[in-house]
Short mmCIF file of C-alpha atoms and ligand atoms in Angstrom, two decimals:
data_model
loop_
_atom_site.label_atom_id
_atom_site.label_comp_id
_atom_site.label_asym_id
_atom_site.label_seq_id
_atom_site.Cartn_x
_atom_site.Cartn_y
_atom_site.Cartn_z
CA MET A 1 -74.48 -27.03 -84.61
CA THR A 2 -74.32 -29.27 -87.66
CA THR A 3 -74.87 -27.36 -90.83
CA VAL A 4 -76.28 -29.53 -93.83
CA VAL A 5 -75.43 -28.44 -97.31
CA ASN A 6 -77.12 -29.61 -100.86
CA PRO A 7 -73.90 -30.18 -102.81
CA ALA A 8 -75.48 -29.50 -106.05
CA THR A 9 -76.70 -25.97 -104.96
CA GLU A 10 -74.30 -25.21 -102.02
CA GLU A 11 -77.60 -24.14 -100.09
CA VAL A 12 -77.99 -24.89 -96.48
CA ILE A 13 -80.88 -27.25 -96.11
CA ALA A 14 -80.81 -28.15 -92.45
CA GLU A 15 -79.28 -27.05 -89.07
CA LEU A 16 -79.19 -29.65 -86.34
CA GLU A 17 -78.04 -29.55 -82.66
CA SER A 18 -74.70 -31.57 -82.66
CA ALA A 19 -74.49 -34.18 -79.77
CA GLY A 20 -71.52 -34.03 -77.56
CA VAL A 21 -70.04 -36.56 -75.00
CA GLU A 22 -72.73 -36.02 -72.58
CA GLU A 23 -75.58 -36.77 -75.22
CA THR A 24 -73.57 -39.69 -76.25
CA ASP A 25 -73.45 -41.08 -72.58
CA ALA A 26 -77.00 -40.42 -72.24
CA ALA A 27 -77.79 -42.27 -75.52
CA VAL A 28 -75.59 -45.09 -74.40
CA ALA A 29 -77.52 -45.20 -71.20
CA ARG A 30 -80.89 -45.38 -72.96
CA ALA A 31 -79.70 -48.17 -75.32
CA LYS A 32 -78.30 -50.20 -72.20
CA ALA A 33 -81.72 -49.96 -70.22
CA ALA A 34 -83.65 -51.05 -73.39
CA PHE A 35 -81.30 -53.95 -73.89
CA PRO A 36 -82.66 -56.62 -71.24
CA ALA A 37 -86.37 -56.29 -72.71
CA TRP A 38 -85.28 -56.19 -76.20
CA ARG A 39 -83.21 -59.29 -76.20
CA LYS A 40 -86.29 -61.14 -74.72
CA VAL A 41 -88.76 -60.04 -77.17
CA ALA A 42 -90.03 -63.24 -78.88
CA PRO A 43 -88.29 -64.01 -82.39
CA ALA A 44 -91.55 -63.75 -84.17
CA ASP A 45 -92.44 -60.30 -82.58
CA ARG A 46 -88.97 -59.11 -83.45
CA ALA A 47 -89.39 -60.08 -86.82
CA ARG A 48 -92.81 -58.38 -87.08
CA LEU A 49 -91.35 -55.16 -86.17
CA LEU A 50 -88.45 -55.26 -88.49
CA ARG A 51 -91.02 -56.04 -91.30
CA ARG A 52 -93.09 -53.15 -90.16
CA LEU A 53 -90.04 -50.73 -90.35
CA ALA A 54 -89.22 -52.25 -93.71
CA THR A 55 -92.96 -51.65 -95.04
CA LEU A 56 -92.82 -48.04 -93.49
CA VAL A 57 -89.41 -47.35 -95.60
CA GLU A 58 -91.26 -48.69 -98.68
CA GLU A 59 -94.13 -46.22 -97.72
CA GLN A 60 -91.78 -43.22 -97.43
CA HIS A 61 -89.76 -44.39 -100.46
CA GLU A 62 -89.88 -41.31 -102.46
CA GLU A 63 -89.51 -38.80 -99.51
CA LEU A 64 -86.35 -40.83 -98.15
CA ALA A 65 -85.02 -40.76 -101.81
CA ARG A 66 -85.48 -37.27 -102.27
CA LEU A 67 -83.87 -36.54 -98.73
CA GLU A 68 -80.62 -38.70 -99.58
CA SER A 69 -80.48 -37.30 -103.33
CA ARG A 70 -80.54 -33.61 -101.80
CA ASN A 71 -78.00 -34.23 -98.80
CA VAL A 72 -75.42 -36.20 -100.97
CA GLY A 73 -75.96 -34.61 -104.38
CA LYS A 74 -76.79 -38.13 -105.82
CA PRO A 75 -79.02 -38.72 -108.88
CA ILE A 76 -82.57 -39.33 -108.03
CA SER A 77 -82.64 -42.40 -110.12
CA GLY A 78 -79.85 -43.88 -107.70
CA ALA A 79 -81.10 -42.69 -104.27
CA ARG A 80 -84.42 -44.56 -105.17
CA GLY A 81 -82.61 -47.81 -105.79
CA GLU A 82 -80.76 -47.12 -102.66
CA VAL A 83 -83.80 -46.70 -100.40
CA GLY A 84 -85.43 -49.89 -102.22
CA MET A 85 -82.38 -51.71 -101.04
CA VAL A 86 -82.79 -50.40 -97.39
CA ALA A 87 -86.34 -51.98 -97.27
CA GLN A 88 -84.99 -55.24 -98.67
CA VAL A 89 -82.41 -55.38 -96.00
CA PHE A 90 -84.93 -54.94 -93.11
CA HIS A 91 -87.27 -57.64 -94.78
CA TYR A 92 -84.19 -59.91 -95.23
CA TYR A 93 -83.04 -59.69 -91.48
CA ALA A 94 -86.78 -59.67 -90.27
CA GLY A 95 -86.77 -63.24 -91.93
CA ALA A 96 -83.23 -64.07 -90.47
CA VAL A 97 -84.41 -63.60 -86.78
CA ASP A 98 -85.55 -67.26 -86.36
CA LYS A 99 -82.97 -68.75 -88.93
CA HIS A 100 -79.86 -67.76 -86.98
CA LEU A 101 -79.46 -71.25 -85.46
CA GLY A 102 -77.32 -72.99 -82.99
CA GLU A 103 -75.87 -76.32 -82.94
CA THR A 104 -76.06 -79.45 -81.02
CA ILE A 105 -72.62 -81.16 -81.03
CA PRO A 106 -71.73 -84.88 -80.10
CA VAL A 107 -69.81 -85.04 -76.81
CA ALA A 108 -69.48 -87.64 -74.06
CA GLY A 109 -71.49 -87.63 -70.95
CA GLY A 110 -74.00 -85.33 -71.87
CA VAL A 111 -75.53 -82.83 -74.49
CA ASP A 112 -73.66 -79.89 -75.89
CA LEU A 113 -75.52 -76.85 -77.25
CA THR A 114 -74.65 -73.49 -78.81
CA PHE A 115 -76.46 -70.49 -78.48
CA ARG A 116 -76.22 -67.07 -80.47
CA GLU A 117 -76.54 -64.44 -77.83
CA PRO A 118 -76.77 -60.68 -78.50
CA LEU A 119 -73.69 -58.31 -77.82
CA GLY A 120 -75.70 -55.73 -76.06
CA VAL A 121 -75.15 -52.03 -77.22
CA VAL A 122 -73.54 -51.69 -80.39
CA GLY A 123 -72.33 -48.30 -81.87
CA LEU A 124 -72.63 -48.01 -85.43
CA ILE A 125 -70.47 -45.38 -87.23
CA VAL A 126 -71.15 -44.76 -90.99
CA PRO A 127 -69.88 -42.31 -93.90
CA TRP A 128 -71.66 -39.97 -96.02
CA ASN A 129 -71.44 -41.78 -99.63
CA PHE A 130 -74.27 -44.21 -99.02
CA PRO A 131 -75.80 -42.92 -95.69
CA LEU A 132 -79.04 -44.82 -95.19
CA ASN A 133 -78.12 -47.79 -97.02
CA ILE A 134 -74.79 -48.74 -95.12
CA ALA A 135 -76.57 -47.84 -91.86
CA SER A 136 -79.29 -50.42 -92.84
CA TRP A 137 -76.66 -53.00 -93.58
CA LYS A 138 -75.68 -52.58 -89.82
CA LEU A 139 -78.94 -51.86 -88.32
CA GLY A 140 -80.68 -55.07 -89.87
CA PRO A 141 -78.49 -57.75 -88.21
CA ALA A 142 -77.88 -55.75 -84.92
CA LEU A 143 -81.71 -55.47 -84.29
CA ALA A 144 -82.45 -58.97 -85.61
CA CYS A 145 -79.88 -60.49 -83.09
CA GLY A 146 -81.26 -58.62 -80.16
CA ASP A 147 -78.88 -55.75 -79.85
CA THR A 148 -79.57 -52.13 -79.04
CA VAL A 149 -77.91 -49.45 -81.13
CA VAL A 150 -76.44 -45.89 -81.02
CA LEU A 151 -76.04 -44.98 -84.68
CA LYS A 152 -73.90 -41.99 -85.71
CA PRO A 153 -74.32 -40.83 -89.40
CA ALA A 154 -71.61 -38.66 -91.13
CA GLU A 155 -71.94 -35.00 -89.88
CA LEU A 156 -72.31 -33.81 -93.74
CA THR A 157 -75.23 -36.45 -94.46
CA PRO A 158 -77.44 -36.99 -91.08
CA LEU A 159 -80.96 -36.34 -92.33
CA THR A 160 -82.23 -40.05 -93.34
CA ALA A 161 -80.89 -41.44 -90.40
CA VAL A 162 -82.82 -39.11 -88.26
CA ARG A 163 -86.16 -39.97 -90.44
CA LEU A 164 -85.15 -43.66 -89.88
CA ALA A 165 -85.26 -43.32 -86.33
CA GLU A 166 -88.83 -41.72 -86.46
CA LEU A 167 -90.01 -44.58 -88.52
CA ALA A 168 -88.59 -47.00 -86.08
CA LEU A 169 -90.73 -45.53 -83.33
CA GLU A 170 -93.66 -45.42 -85.68
CA ALA A 171 -92.92 -49.38 -86.43
CA GLY A 172 -93.31 -49.95 -82.50
CA ILE A 173 -89.66 -50.46 -81.89
CA PRO A 174 -89.31 -49.48 -78.39
CA GLU A 175 -87.66 -46.27 -77.41
CA GLY A 176 -84.23 -46.68 -76.70
CA VAL A 177 -83.42 -49.50 -78.97
CA LEU A 178 -82.29 -47.29 -81.82
CA ASN A 179 -80.86 -44.28 -81.03
CA VAL A 180 -79.31 -41.60 -83.68
CA LEU A 181 -76.70 -38.98 -82.62
CA VAL A 182 -75.82 -36.24 -85.04
CA GLY A 183 -72.12 -35.00 -84.27
CA LYS A 184 -68.55 -35.07 -84.98
CA GLY A 185 -66.76 -38.26 -85.33
CA SER A 186 -63.95 -37.01 -83.20
CA VAL A 187 -66.37 -36.02 -80.20
CA VAL A 188 -69.44 -38.87 -80.73
CA GLY A 189 -67.49 -41.47 -82.65
CA GLN A 190 -64.55 -41.17 -80.38
CA ARG A 191 -66.84 -41.64 -77.19
CA LEU A 192 -68.66 -44.60 -78.47
CA ILE A 193 -65.30 -46.43 -79.44
CA GLU A 194 -64.04 -45.86 -76.01
CA HIS A 195 -67.38 -46.11 -73.73
CA PRO A 196 -67.11 -49.10 -71.54
CA ASP A 197 -70.74 -49.92 -72.01
CA VAL A 198 -70.59 -50.25 -75.77
CA ALA A 199 -69.76 -54.00 -76.70
CA LYS A 200 -68.99 -53.36 -80.32
CA ILE A 201 -68.52 -50.81 -83.08
CA GLY A 202 -69.51 -51.39 -86.51
CA PHE A 203 -67.61 -48.96 -88.55
CA THR A 204 -67.62 -48.06 -92.23
CA GLY A 205 -65.34 -45.03 -93.44
CA SER A 206 -61.75 -44.52 -94.36
CA THR A 207 -58.79 -46.72 -93.56
CA GLU A 208 -57.05 -43.91 -91.74
CA VAL A 209 -60.34 -43.52 -89.36
CA GLY A 210 -60.64 -47.31 -89.29
CA ARG A 211 -56.92 -47.68 -87.68
CA GLN A 212 -58.17 -45.27 -85.00
CA VAL A 213 -61.32 -47.34 -84.40
CA MET A 214 -59.31 -50.23 -83.85
CA ARG A 215 -56.56 -48.54 -81.32
CA GLY A 216 -59.48 -47.02 -79.50
CA ALA A 217 -61.28 -50.31 -79.37
CA ALA A 218 -58.45 -52.12 -77.60
CA GLY A 219 -58.87 -50.08 -74.38
CA THR A 220 -62.28 -52.25 -73.55
CA ILE A 221 -61.52 -55.14 -76.09
CA LYS A 222 -64.40 -54.19 -77.84
CA ARG A 223 -65.39 -56.18 -80.85
CA VAL A 224 -65.04 -54.29 -84.40
CA THR A 225 -66.08 -54.91 -87.97
CA LEU A 226 -64.33 -52.40 -90.32
CA GLU A 227 -65.32 -51.61 -93.85
CA LEU A 228 -62.81 -49.16 -95.20
CA GLY A 229 -61.41 -47.94 -98.66
CA GLY A 230 -60.67 -49.50 -101.97
CA LYS A 231 -58.65 -49.27 -104.88
CA SER A 232 -60.28 -52.17 -106.98
CA ALA A 233 -59.38 -53.39 -110.36
CA ASN A 234 -61.47 -53.80 -113.30
CA VAL A 235 -59.41 -56.39 -115.25
CA VAL A 236 -60.21 -56.62 -118.98
CA PHE A 237 -58.89 -59.38 -121.14
CA ALA A 238 -58.31 -59.25 -124.84
CA ASP A 239 -60.94 -62.18 -125.38
CA ALA A 240 -63.67 -60.11 -123.59
CA ASP A 241 -66.89 -58.72 -125.14
CA LEU A 242 -64.86 -55.34 -125.31
CA GLU A 243 -68.07 -53.32 -126.12
CA ARG A 244 -70.04 -54.61 -123.37
CA ALA A 245 -66.98 -54.18 -121.00
CA ALA A 246 -66.37 -50.77 -122.18
CA ALA A 247 -70.09 -49.77 -121.70
CA ALA A 248 -70.15 -50.92 -118.24
CA ALA A 249 -66.72 -49.57 -117.09
CA PRO A 250 -67.60 -46.00 -116.64
CA TYR A 251 -70.55 -46.82 -114.36
CA ALA A 252 -68.10 -49.02 -112.20
CA VAL A 253 -66.23 -45.68 -111.29
CA PHE A 254 -68.47 -42.71 -111.98
CA ASP A 255 -71.64 -44.29 -110.16
CA ASN A 256 -71.84 -41.81 -106.91
CA ALA A 257 -69.50 -39.68 -108.57
CA GLY A 258 -66.74 -42.13 -107.86
CA GLN A 259 -67.48 -41.82 -104.19
CA ASP A 260 -67.76 -45.40 -103.72
CA CYS A 261 -65.69 -47.77 -101.96
CA CYS A 262 -66.39 -50.45 -104.55
CA ALA A 263 -65.34 -47.95 -107.35
CA ARG A 264 -63.06 -50.07 -110.02
CA SER A 265 -60.92 -46.97 -110.29
CA ARG A 266 -57.97 -49.15 -111.88
CA ILE A 267 -58.83 -50.27 -115.23
CA LEU A 268 -56.57 -53.03 -116.12
CA VAL A 269 -56.40 -53.71 -120.02
CA GLU A 270 -54.51 -56.51 -122.08
CA ALA A 271 -52.12 -54.68 -124.10
CA SER A 272 -53.25 -56.15 -127.38
CA ALA A 273 -56.63 -54.81 -126.79
CA TYR A 274 -55.67 -51.51 -125.03
CA ASP A 275 -56.25 -48.96 -127.87
CA ARG A 276 -59.42 -50.43 -128.93
CA PHE A 277 -60.79 -50.54 -125.62
CA ALA A 278 -59.53 -47.14 -124.75
CA GLU A 279 -61.62 -45.69 -127.89
CA LEU A 280 -64.54 -47.37 -126.60
CA LEU A 281 -64.17 -46.37 -122.89
CA VAL A 282 -63.66 -42.74 -123.99
CA GLU A 283 -66.94 -42.77 -126.06
CA ALA A 284 -68.94 -44.40 -123.24
CA THR A 285 -67.54 -41.86 -120.66
CA ARG A 286 -68.69 -39.25 -123.11
CA GLY A 287 -72.31 -40.36 -122.61
CA VAL A 288 -72.27 -40.28 -118.82
CA ARG A 289 -75.05 -37.54 -117.95
CA VAL A 290 -73.55 -35.23 -115.52
CA GLY A 291 -76.04 -32.65 -114.06
CA ASP A 292 -78.87 -31.70 -111.54
CA PRO A 293 -79.52 -34.83 -109.43
CA GLU A 294 -83.20 -33.86 -109.29
CA ASP A 295 -83.42 -34.56 -113.16
CA GLU A 296 -84.42 -38.27 -113.91
CA ALA A 297 -81.98 -38.69 -116.62
CA THR A 298 -78.99 -37.69 -114.61
CA GLU A 299 -76.37 -40.39 -114.07
CA MET A 300 -73.85 -38.33 -111.77
CA GLY A 301 -74.12 -35.74 -109.46
CA PRO A 302 -71.47 -33.26 -107.86
CA LEU A 303 -68.97 -34.19 -105.36
CA ILE A 304 -70.02 -34.02 -101.48
CA SER A 305 -68.03 -30.67 -100.58
CA ALA A 306 -65.60 -28.10 -101.77
CA ALA A 307 -62.82 -29.52 -99.62
CA HIS A 308 -63.40 -33.14 -101.17
CA ARG A 309 -63.38 -31.44 -104.64
CA GLU A 310 -59.57 -30.29 -103.94
CA THR A 311 -58.48 -33.51 -102.92
CA VAL A 312 -59.93 -35.18 -105.86
CA ALA A 313 -58.40 -32.68 -108.21
CA SER A 314 -54.93 -32.99 -106.49
CA PHE A 315 -54.72 -36.60 -108.02
CA VAL A 316 -54.88 -35.40 -111.65
CA GLU A 317 -51.41 -34.24 -112.19
CA ALA A 318 -50.77 -34.85 -115.92
CA GLU A 319 -53.01 -33.96 -118.98
CA PRO A 320 -55.75 -36.83 -118.80
CA LEU A 321 -56.67 -39.08 -121.68
CA PHE A 322 -60.25 -37.62 -121.37
CA ARG A 323 -62.11 -35.06 -119.23
CA GLY A 324 -65.80 -34.82 -119.48
CA ASP A 325 -68.08 -31.85 -119.07
CA ALA A 326 -69.78 -30.59 -115.72
CA PRO A 327 -71.86 -27.85 -114.98
CA ASP A 328 -70.39 -24.31 -114.30
CA GLY A 329 -71.36 -22.27 -111.08
CA ARG A 330 -72.56 -23.33 -107.75
CA GLY A 331 -72.23 -26.95 -106.79
CA PHE A 332 -69.16 -29.21 -106.01
CA TRP A 333 -68.89 -30.44 -109.77
CA TYR A 334 -66.05 -32.43 -111.10
CA PRO A 335 -66.02 -34.04 -114.48
CA CYS A 336 -65.37 -37.62 -115.55
CA THR A 337 -61.82 -38.12 -115.88
CA LEU A 338 -59.73 -40.95 -117.55
CA VAL A 339 -55.98 -41.04 -116.76
CA GLU A 340 -53.30 -43.40 -118.41
CA ALA A 341 -51.21 -44.51 -115.61
CA ARG A 342 -48.41 -47.11 -114.36
CA PRO A 343 -48.90 -49.70 -111.44
CA GLY A 344 -46.74 -47.45 -109.17
CA ASP A 345 -48.12 -44.00 -109.96
CA ARG A 346 -50.18 -42.17 -107.00
CA ILE A 347 -53.25 -42.23 -108.95
CA ALA A 348 -53.14 -46.17 -109.41
CA ARG A 349 -52.22 -46.75 -105.64
CA ASP A 350 -54.18 -44.30 -103.50
CA GLU A 351 -57.98 -44.12 -103.18
CA VAL A 352 -59.46 -41.13 -105.22
CA PHE A 353 -63.03 -41.32 -104.18
CA GLY A 354 -64.13 -39.36 -107.11
CA PRO A 355 -64.84 -39.64 -110.74
CA VAL A 356 -61.19 -40.21 -111.67
CA ALA A 357 -60.17 -43.69 -113.30
CA ALA A 358 -56.66 -44.74 -114.00
CA LEU A 359 -55.94 -46.93 -117.12
CA ILE A 360 -53.20 -49.35 -116.87
CA PRO A 361 -51.89 -51.98 -119.50
CA PHE A 362 -50.92 -55.58 -118.74
CA VAL A 363 -49.39 -58.21 -120.89
CA ASP A 364 -50.56 -61.60 -119.67
CA GLU A 365 -52.75 -63.07 -117.05
CA GLU A 366 -49.90 -63.46 -114.62
CA GLU A 367 -49.03 -59.78 -114.84
CA ALA A 368 -52.89 -58.94 -114.49
CA ILE A 369 -53.01 -60.73 -111.44
CA ARG A 370 -49.77 -59.22 -109.95
CA ILE A 371 -50.97 -55.73 -110.77
CA ALA A 372 -54.52 -56.28 -109.18
CA ASN A 373 -52.96 -57.63 -106.12
CA ASP A 374 -50.24 -54.85 -105.75
CA SER A 375 -52.53 -52.83 -103.72
CA ASP A 376 -52.99 -52.16 -100.03
CA TYR A 377 -56.49 -52.51 -100.51
CA GLY A 378 -58.78 -55.69 -101.32
CA LEU A 379 -62.51 -54.80 -101.58
CA SER A 380 -64.25 -55.57 -105.18
CA GLY A 381 -63.11 -55.91 -108.47
CA SER A 382 -64.35 -57.25 -111.92
CA ILE A 383 -63.01 -59.61 -114.60
CA TRP A 384 -64.27 -59.49 -118.18
CA THR A 385 -63.39 -62.50 -120.28
CA GLU A 386 -65.29 -64.97 -122.42
CA ASN A 387 -63.03 -67.67 -121.18
CA GLY A 388 -64.67 -69.18 -118.29
CA ALA A 389 -61.91 -71.21 -116.80
CA ARG A 390 -59.61 -68.06 -116.81
CA ALA A 391 -62.28 -65.99 -115.01
CA LEU A 392 -62.50 -68.39 -112.02
CA ARG A 393 -58.80 -68.82 -112.20
CA VAL A 394 -58.06 -65.22 -111.87
CA ALA A 395 -61.13 -64.63 -109.33
CA ARG A 396 -59.50 -67.01 -107.11
CA ALA A 397 -56.12 -65.28 -107.48
CA ILE A 398 -57.13 -61.63 -106.71
CA ASP A 399 -56.98 -60.91 -102.98
CA THR A 400 -60.30 -59.18 -102.60
CA GLY A 401 -63.54 -59.53 -100.60
CA VAL A 402 -66.20 -59.39 -103.63
CA LEU A 403 -65.56 -59.86 -107.34
CA SER A 404 -68.00 -60.05 -110.34
CA ILE A 405 -67.29 -61.85 -113.71
CA ASN A 406 -68.42 -59.56 -116.75
CA SER A 407 -70.58 -57.47 -114.47
CA ASN A 408 -69.87 -54.50 -112.23
CA SER A 409 -72.15 -55.81 -109.32
CA SER A 410 -70.92 -55.74 -105.79
CA VAL A 411 -73.58 -55.67 -103.41
CA ARG A 412 -76.65 -57.91 -102.96
CA VAL A 413 -78.95 -58.20 -99.99
CA SER A 414 -78.25 -61.91 -99.33
CA THR A 415 -74.59 -62.21 -100.13
CA PRO A 416 -71.69 -61.55 -97.86
CA PHE A 417 -69.76 -58.15 -98.33
CA GLY A 418 -66.54 -56.97 -96.81
CA GLY A 419 -62.97 -56.59 -97.55
CA PHE A 420 -59.48 -58.19 -97.49
CA LYS A 421 -56.13 -56.49 -96.54
CA GLN A 422 -56.62 -52.97 -95.48
CA SER A 423 -60.10 -52.66 -96.86
CA GLY A 424 -61.17 -54.11 -93.43
CA PHE A 425 -62.50 -57.27 -92.02
CA GLY A 426 -65.91 -58.65 -91.04
CA ARG A 427 -68.79 -59.07 -93.47
CA GLU A 428 -71.78 -57.47 -93.89
CA LEU A 429 -75.22 -58.58 -95.71
CA GLY A 430 -76.52 -62.06 -96.08
CA MET A 431 -76.54 -64.72 -93.12
CA HIS A 432 -72.94 -63.84 -92.62
CA ALA A 433 -73.60 -60.48 -90.98
CA LEU A 434 -75.34 -61.87 -87.97
CA ALA A 435 -71.94 -63.59 -86.94
CA GLY A 436 -70.79 -59.82 -86.30
CA TYR A 437 -73.62 -58.80 -84.04
CA SER A 438 -73.75 -61.85 -81.76
CA GLU A 439 -71.55 -63.99 -79.51
CA ILE A 440 -71.53 -68.03 -79.53
CA LYS A 441 -72.33 -69.39 -76.25
CA ASN A 442 -71.57 -72.99 -75.47
CA VAL A 443 -73.50 -74.87 -72.90
CA PHE A 444 -72.65 -78.46 -71.81
CA TYR A 445 -75.70 -80.34 -70.02
CA SER A 446 -74.55 -83.51 -68.36
CA THR A 447 -76.80 -86.51 -68.64
CA GLU A 448 -75.00 -88.44 -65.93
CA GLY A 449 -76.08 -89.04 -62.17
P1 NAD B 1 -64.53 -41.06 -92.57
O1 NAD B 1 -63.56 -42.15 -92.16
O2 NAD B 1 -63.93 -39.87 -92.51
O3 NAD B 1 -65.95 -40.97 -91.76
C1 NAD B 1 -66.60 -42.18 -91.59
C2 NAD B 1 -67.44 -41.98 -90.33
O4 NAD B 1 -66.35 -41.94 -89.20
C3 NAD B 1 -68.17 -40.57 -90.12
O5 NAD B 1 -69.22 -40.92 -89.41
C4 NAD B 1 -67.07 -39.84 -89.12
O6 NAD B 1 -67.95 -38.83 -88.40
C5 NAD B 1 -66.59 -40.77 -88.36
N1 NAD B 1 -65.26 -40.55 -87.61
C6 NAD B 1 -64.48 -39.63 -88.20
N2 NAD B 1 -63.40 -39.54 -87.46
C7 NAD B 1 -63.78 -40.11 -86.14
C8 NAD B 1 -63.00 -40.50 -85.12
N3 NAD B 1 -61.95 -40.09 -84.72
N4 NAD B 1 -63.57 -41.53 -84.18
C9 NAD B 1 -64.94 -42.05 -84.76
N5 NAD B 1 -65.53 -41.73 -85.63
C10 NAD B 1 -64.71 -40.87 -86.55
O7 NAD B 1 -65.02 -41.70 -94.18
P2 NAD B 1 -65.91 -40.83 -95.12
O8 NAD B 1 -65.02 -39.64 -95.65
O9 NAD B 1 -67.19 -40.34 -94.42
O10 NAD B 1 -66.31 -41.88 -95.93
C11 NAD B 1 -65.34 -42.30 -97.02
C12 NAD B 1 -64.50 -43.40 -96.99
O11 NAD B 1 -65.29 -44.43 -96.52
C13 NAD B 1 -63.82 -43.92 -97.96
O12 NAD B 1 -62.55 -44.34 -97.63
C14 NAD B 1 -64.51 -45.14 -98.49
O13 NAD B 1 -63.87 -46.11 -99.44
C15 NAD B 1 -65.05 -45.76 -97.24
N6 NAD B 1 -66.15 -46.67 -97.30
C16 NAD B 1 -66.06 -47.77 -97.05
C17 NAD B 1 -67.28 -48.82 -97.43
C18 NAD B 1 -67.05 -50.01 -97.35
O14 NAD B 1 -68.12 -50.82 -97.28
N7 NAD B 1 -65.84 -50.81 -97.23
C19 NAD B 1 -68.26 -48.21 -97.99
C20 NAD B 1 -68.53 -46.70 -98.08
C21 NAD B 1 -67.40 -46.06 -97.81
#
């Protein structure tokens, strides 16, 4: 049985049957049986079905947002934004179905053509921090390419994925094309990774489980894309608009209570501006509204679970520079916390996945780049400076998949998202994601004889 809890109240909000190996095999068999017909659906018809799903998500926007908010403990305003993005993602990939083009390549003796073929059955394994959003980033391109899907949401947050499967049927997507399995990673996830009829695993989660996915996929030479952890740098130069940078910085760490792979949880500040920036940052962090996720004004909710709160707390070993307020009583609350650190400290190296930011001074541009790159991860990051040449120079020098200049932004529907180094590989979103859910076939057609 999978028991689902509201992290803000600790109340049980649902109990669902857990799938085991047998149910996983049955779902893969359904997806396999649905594949031949689904791959042949005319592009315009597949696009129409995806667009219909996008419209149903828009129509159920408030219901889905409330479900996600209650299940993850995220503020309702943020949950609404995420569900809005889910609809946009399905609209985008509806539009992409007939724009994923092949080539004709000049060769001697004939015509050479490339085709983008679907992979078959793909297994999608997603985490609990942005459950529906991250599922849609994988589902959109997979369905657009003509793949059929078995989606496994995290045990803690299965509710919106189950609802989405209902909406997909209502949209007219044929039975068997999108299957959702609620169950344990070590059972359902593991079986998907090993299953000979699953062609690819699209995984988002921790780097540790990402390694297991990669190892497990070796047995059947499965394709994998891995979107893993992060420890991103927010680099603030002395010539930046310090007020603007400090006002934005808390939201680059404390959004989703820090449970964000893109969290800029290392704040690197040029030494000559450090004291002033730290003062502004403390003030801005004091302003983050922590509390009931259903309150429209709330900006940060609780952590996902009691066990996760313990892990987060274990990172704060010394007296912090600042610790905010958080509700007492029921709920897995943890306050916004700012810690001063050196690059080698545990808090500056490991992913906390909670509302804890490490402030680190640097003396010049060279040192800023060195510290930013001194990490096993490379997912996102920001650079704050009024010097445009420096901004681009530093952006090119930091080994990370997505960067923003004078902004916290990481993710847009139409732009590629993914990691360098141990943050994983493969790209989601934009037209780039289609490459991860299709195979290139080359066909030579002789014109001789
Ligand atoms: P997790 O790795 O524990 O779990 C992710 C998913 O994998 C869940 O569905 C889980 O059930 C499944 N799983 C667990 N063990 C498995 C196994 N042995 N075999 C197959 N599947 C298994 O991660 P989490 O705690 O749910 O999420 C937090 C992590 O996800 C953080 O490290 C965060 O940085 C990362 N994340 C990355 C991105 C990104 O796009 N790069 C986005 C969001 C979260």
